XYZ file of C-alpha atoms in Angstrom:
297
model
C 0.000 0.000 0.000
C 0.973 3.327 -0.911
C 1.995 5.760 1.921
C -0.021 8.625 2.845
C 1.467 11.506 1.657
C 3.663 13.935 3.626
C 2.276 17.515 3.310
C 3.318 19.214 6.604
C 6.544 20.096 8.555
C 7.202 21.262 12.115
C 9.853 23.604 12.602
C 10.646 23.457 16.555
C 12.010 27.211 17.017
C 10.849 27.815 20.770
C 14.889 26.836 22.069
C 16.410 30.145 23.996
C 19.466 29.664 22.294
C 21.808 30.020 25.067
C 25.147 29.126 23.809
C 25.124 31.837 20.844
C 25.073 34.374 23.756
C 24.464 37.200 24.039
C 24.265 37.651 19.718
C 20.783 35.157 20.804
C 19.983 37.458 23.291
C 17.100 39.112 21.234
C 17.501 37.508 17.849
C 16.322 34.016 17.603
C 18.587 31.565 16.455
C 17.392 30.596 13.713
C 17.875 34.153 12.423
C 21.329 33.701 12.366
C 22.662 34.053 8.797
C 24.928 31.672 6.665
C 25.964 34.121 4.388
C 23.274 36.011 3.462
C 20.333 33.514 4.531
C 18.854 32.393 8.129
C 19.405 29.182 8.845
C 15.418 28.606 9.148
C 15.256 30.023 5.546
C 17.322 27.195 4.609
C 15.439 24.763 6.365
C 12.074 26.016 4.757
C 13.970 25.732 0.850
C 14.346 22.255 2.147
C 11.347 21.443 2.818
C 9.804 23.118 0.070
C 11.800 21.256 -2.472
C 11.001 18.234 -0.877
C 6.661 18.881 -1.422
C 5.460 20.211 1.897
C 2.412 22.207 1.632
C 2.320 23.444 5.209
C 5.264 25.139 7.375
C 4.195 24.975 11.223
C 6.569 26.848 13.529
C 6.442 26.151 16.960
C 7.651 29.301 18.583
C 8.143 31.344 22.096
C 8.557 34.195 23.402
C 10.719 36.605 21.636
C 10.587 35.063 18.033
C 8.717 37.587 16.631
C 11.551 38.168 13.890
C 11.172 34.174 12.303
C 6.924 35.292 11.504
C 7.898 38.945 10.294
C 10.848 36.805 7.865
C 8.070 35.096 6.320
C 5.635 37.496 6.048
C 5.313 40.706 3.049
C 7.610 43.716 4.102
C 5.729 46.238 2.361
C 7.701 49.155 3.253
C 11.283 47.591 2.047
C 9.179 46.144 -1.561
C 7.560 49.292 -2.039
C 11.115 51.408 -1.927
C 13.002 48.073 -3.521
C 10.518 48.477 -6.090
C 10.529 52.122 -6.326
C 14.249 52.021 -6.953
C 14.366 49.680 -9.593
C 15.917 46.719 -7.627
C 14.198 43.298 -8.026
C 12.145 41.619 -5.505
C 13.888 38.264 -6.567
C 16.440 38.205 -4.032
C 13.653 37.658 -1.197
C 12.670 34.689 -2.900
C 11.220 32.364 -0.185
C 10.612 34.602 2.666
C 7.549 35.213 1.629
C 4.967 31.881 2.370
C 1.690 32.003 0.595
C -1.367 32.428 3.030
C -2.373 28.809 4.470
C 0.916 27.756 3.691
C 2.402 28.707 7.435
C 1.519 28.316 10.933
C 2.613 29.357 14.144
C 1.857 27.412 17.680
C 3.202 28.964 20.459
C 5.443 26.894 23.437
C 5.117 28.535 26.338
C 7.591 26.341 28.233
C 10.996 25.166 26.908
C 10.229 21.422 27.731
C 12.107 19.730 25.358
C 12.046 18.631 21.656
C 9.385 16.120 22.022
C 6.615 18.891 24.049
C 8.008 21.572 20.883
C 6.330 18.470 18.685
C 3.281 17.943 20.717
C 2.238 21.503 20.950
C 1.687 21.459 16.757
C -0.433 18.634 17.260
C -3.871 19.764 16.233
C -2.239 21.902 13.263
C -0.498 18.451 12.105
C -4.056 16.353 12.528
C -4.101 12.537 11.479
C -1.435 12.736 8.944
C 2.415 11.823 8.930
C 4.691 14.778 9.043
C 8.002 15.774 9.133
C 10.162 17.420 11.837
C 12.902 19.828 10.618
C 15.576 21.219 13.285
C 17.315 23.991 12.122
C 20.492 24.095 13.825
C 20.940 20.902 11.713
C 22.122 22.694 8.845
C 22.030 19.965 6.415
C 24.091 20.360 2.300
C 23.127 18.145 -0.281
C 21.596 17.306 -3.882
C 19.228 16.506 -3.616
C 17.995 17.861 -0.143
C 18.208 15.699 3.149
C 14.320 16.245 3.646
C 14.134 14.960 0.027
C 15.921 11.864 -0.009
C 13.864 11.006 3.459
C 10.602 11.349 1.313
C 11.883 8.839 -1.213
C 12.741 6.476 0.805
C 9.735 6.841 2.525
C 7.688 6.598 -0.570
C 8.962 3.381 -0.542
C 9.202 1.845 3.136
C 6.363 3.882 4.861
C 6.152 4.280 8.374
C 8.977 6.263 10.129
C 11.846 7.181 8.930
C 14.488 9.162 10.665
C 17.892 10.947 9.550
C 20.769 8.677 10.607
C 24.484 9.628 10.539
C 27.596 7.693 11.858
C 29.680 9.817 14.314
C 32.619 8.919 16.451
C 32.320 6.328 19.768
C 33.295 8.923 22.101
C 30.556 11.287 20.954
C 27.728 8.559 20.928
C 26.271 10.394 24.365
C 25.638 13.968 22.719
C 23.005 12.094 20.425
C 20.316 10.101 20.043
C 22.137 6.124 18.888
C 19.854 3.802 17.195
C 20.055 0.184 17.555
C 20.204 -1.163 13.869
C 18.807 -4.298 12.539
C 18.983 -5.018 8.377
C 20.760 -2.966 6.404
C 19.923 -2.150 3.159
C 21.942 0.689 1.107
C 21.524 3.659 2.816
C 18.842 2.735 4.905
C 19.038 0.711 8.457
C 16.097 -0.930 10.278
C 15.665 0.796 13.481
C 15.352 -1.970 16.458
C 15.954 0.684 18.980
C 16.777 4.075 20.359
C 18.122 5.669 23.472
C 18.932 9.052 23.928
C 22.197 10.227 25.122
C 23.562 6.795 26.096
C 26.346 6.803 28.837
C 29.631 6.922 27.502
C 30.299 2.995 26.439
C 27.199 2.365 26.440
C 25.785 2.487 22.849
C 24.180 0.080 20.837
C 25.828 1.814 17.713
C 27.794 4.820 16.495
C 24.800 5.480 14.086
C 23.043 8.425 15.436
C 19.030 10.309 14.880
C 20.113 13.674 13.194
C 17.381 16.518 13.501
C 15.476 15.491 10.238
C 12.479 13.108 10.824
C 9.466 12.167 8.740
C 6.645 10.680 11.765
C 3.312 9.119 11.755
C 0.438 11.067 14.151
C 0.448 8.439 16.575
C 3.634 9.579 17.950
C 1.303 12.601 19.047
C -0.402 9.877 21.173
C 2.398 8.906 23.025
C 3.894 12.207 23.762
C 0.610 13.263 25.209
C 1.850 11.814 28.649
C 4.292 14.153 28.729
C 6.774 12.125 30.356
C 10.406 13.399 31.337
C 13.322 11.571 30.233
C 16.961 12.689 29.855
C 17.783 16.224 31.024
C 14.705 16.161 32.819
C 12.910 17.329 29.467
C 10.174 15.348 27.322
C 12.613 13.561 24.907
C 11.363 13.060 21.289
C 13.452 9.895 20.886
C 11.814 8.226 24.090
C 8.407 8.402 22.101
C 9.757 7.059 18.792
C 10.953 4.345 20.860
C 7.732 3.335 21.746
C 6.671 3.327 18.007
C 9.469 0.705 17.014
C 7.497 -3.020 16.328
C 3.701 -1.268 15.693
C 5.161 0.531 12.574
C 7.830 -0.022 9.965
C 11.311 2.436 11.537
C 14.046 3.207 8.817
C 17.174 5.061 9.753
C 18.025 7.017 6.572
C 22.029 8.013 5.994
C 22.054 11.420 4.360
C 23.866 11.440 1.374
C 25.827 15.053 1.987
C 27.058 17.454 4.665
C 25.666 18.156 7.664
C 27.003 21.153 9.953
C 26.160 21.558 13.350
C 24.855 25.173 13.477
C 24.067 24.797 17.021
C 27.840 24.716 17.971
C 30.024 28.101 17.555
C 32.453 26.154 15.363
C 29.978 24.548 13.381
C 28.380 27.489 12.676
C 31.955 28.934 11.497
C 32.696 26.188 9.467
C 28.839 25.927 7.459
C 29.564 30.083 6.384
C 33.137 29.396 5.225
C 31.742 26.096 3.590
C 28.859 27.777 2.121
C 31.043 31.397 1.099
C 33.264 29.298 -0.950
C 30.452 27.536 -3.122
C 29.599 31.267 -4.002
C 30.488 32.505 -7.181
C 30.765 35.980 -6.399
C 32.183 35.040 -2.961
C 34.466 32.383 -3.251
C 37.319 33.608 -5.028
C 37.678 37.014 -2.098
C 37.196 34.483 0.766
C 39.823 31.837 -0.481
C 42.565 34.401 -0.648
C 41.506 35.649 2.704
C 41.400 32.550 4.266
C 44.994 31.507 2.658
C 46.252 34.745 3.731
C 45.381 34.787 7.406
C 46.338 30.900 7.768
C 50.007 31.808 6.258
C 49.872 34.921 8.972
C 49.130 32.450 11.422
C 52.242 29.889 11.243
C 55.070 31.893 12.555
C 52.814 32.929 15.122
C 52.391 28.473 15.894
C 55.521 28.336 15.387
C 57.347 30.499 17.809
């Protein structure tokens, strides 16, 4: 049987965004640019070229900035306009009425609560779950390739990615059964396992495609590691009542979340710029060459 079609994605933006203090400090985020984009702008592209219909943002306090993004800025069009520049360069930022939602989170409660607060926006149908600080580089998108294979395996399917042993407790590690290609059977999950403790290296990456019933079992709102209602504890539950795929994204993935990561996705992305990447290479060269007398003294 054909799968039902994915149509909506939840963007979980209600996070406080402590460790890009104090630029977070009132500017979300996911208004942080890579280049000359906000990393939720990026996320949106994905999803859009991936066939969602519906964007639903689950927000908080203070993230005013990621609605006014996607809404019409008259007063910059109108003068744009008036000055002969083209509108082109907003491309995206502006969602078509019906197209976008926003649910408010009133407590920071974790990934899984962020989830179960769009619940009657996301109704009886799967969905996917974008995180933006998982700033994710490929062709086609990550969001994309998780449709396809879910076109053809149903059920849940999560972004997987293989990281090092000794960072296996910073993630969500699934417990693989068959392999096949790019895509592992998902036996189990735990989240943040105790160092030595993991069932694998392969970790959940913030990119997941979910049926509703996981709405179900987040509605007890129970607290699991960090004290905070864990998203991965209630996919757990799911594992044996529905078909669970671990998907290995064919691409990059930076981790926008960390200061370095961040760093290292603008340099990435400057330098796949035509008009950039020719100013920031010889830039780049030029301070690293500064830099090795300095090492080596």
């Amino acid at each position: 049987m054909t799968p039902k079609r994915v149509r909506k994605a939840v963007f979980p933006v209600g996070g406080l965004g402590t460790r890009f203090l104090p630029a977070t400090k009132a500017i979300p985020k996911e208004m942080l640019p890579v280049v000359d984009r906000p990393l939720i702008q990026y996320a949106v592209e994905e999803a859009i070229e991936a066939g969602i219909e519906q964007m639903i943002f689950v927000t908080g306090r203070g993230k005013a900035a990621i609605e006014d993004h996607f809404d019409i800025a008259f007063e910059l069009e109108t003068t744009m306009s008036g000055r002969g520049k083209s509108l082109d360069i907003l491309g995206r930022t502006r969602l078509k009425p019906g197209a976008v939602a926003y649910v408010r989170q009133q407590e920071p409660m974790g990934l899984g609560h962020a989830v179960w607060c769009a619940r009657d926006v996301v109704g009886d149908e799967p969905f996917a779950v974008l995180l933006a600080d998982d700033f994710m580089v490929g062709r086609p998108g990550c969001l994309k390739q998780m449709i396809d294979a879910y076109e053809q395996v149903g059920g849940n399917v999560i972004c997987a990615e293989t990281v090092p042993d000794e960072h296996t407790h910073r993630y969500g590690i699934i417990t693989p059964g068959t392999r096949d290609g790019s895509l592992t059977e998902v036996k189990g999950l735990v989240e943040k396992p105790a160092p030595g403790t993991a069932p694998s290296n392969l970790s959940v990456i913030g990119r997941y495609i979910l049926q509703p019933e996981v709405m179900g079992v987040l509605a007890s709102q129970e607290k699991g590691a960090g004290g905070e209602i864990q998203l991965t504890d209630a996919m757990s539950w799911m594992i044996g009542d529905q078909p669970f795929h671990g998907l290995t994204f064919a691409g990059t993935r930076y981790d926008c979340g960390d200061k370095a990561g961040f760093l290292h996705a603008n340099l990435a992305m400057a330098l796949e710029r035509d008009d950039l990447a020719d100013e920031v290479e010889l830039f780049a060269s030029q301070l690293l060459a500064a830099r090795q007398p300095r090492r080596a003294a």
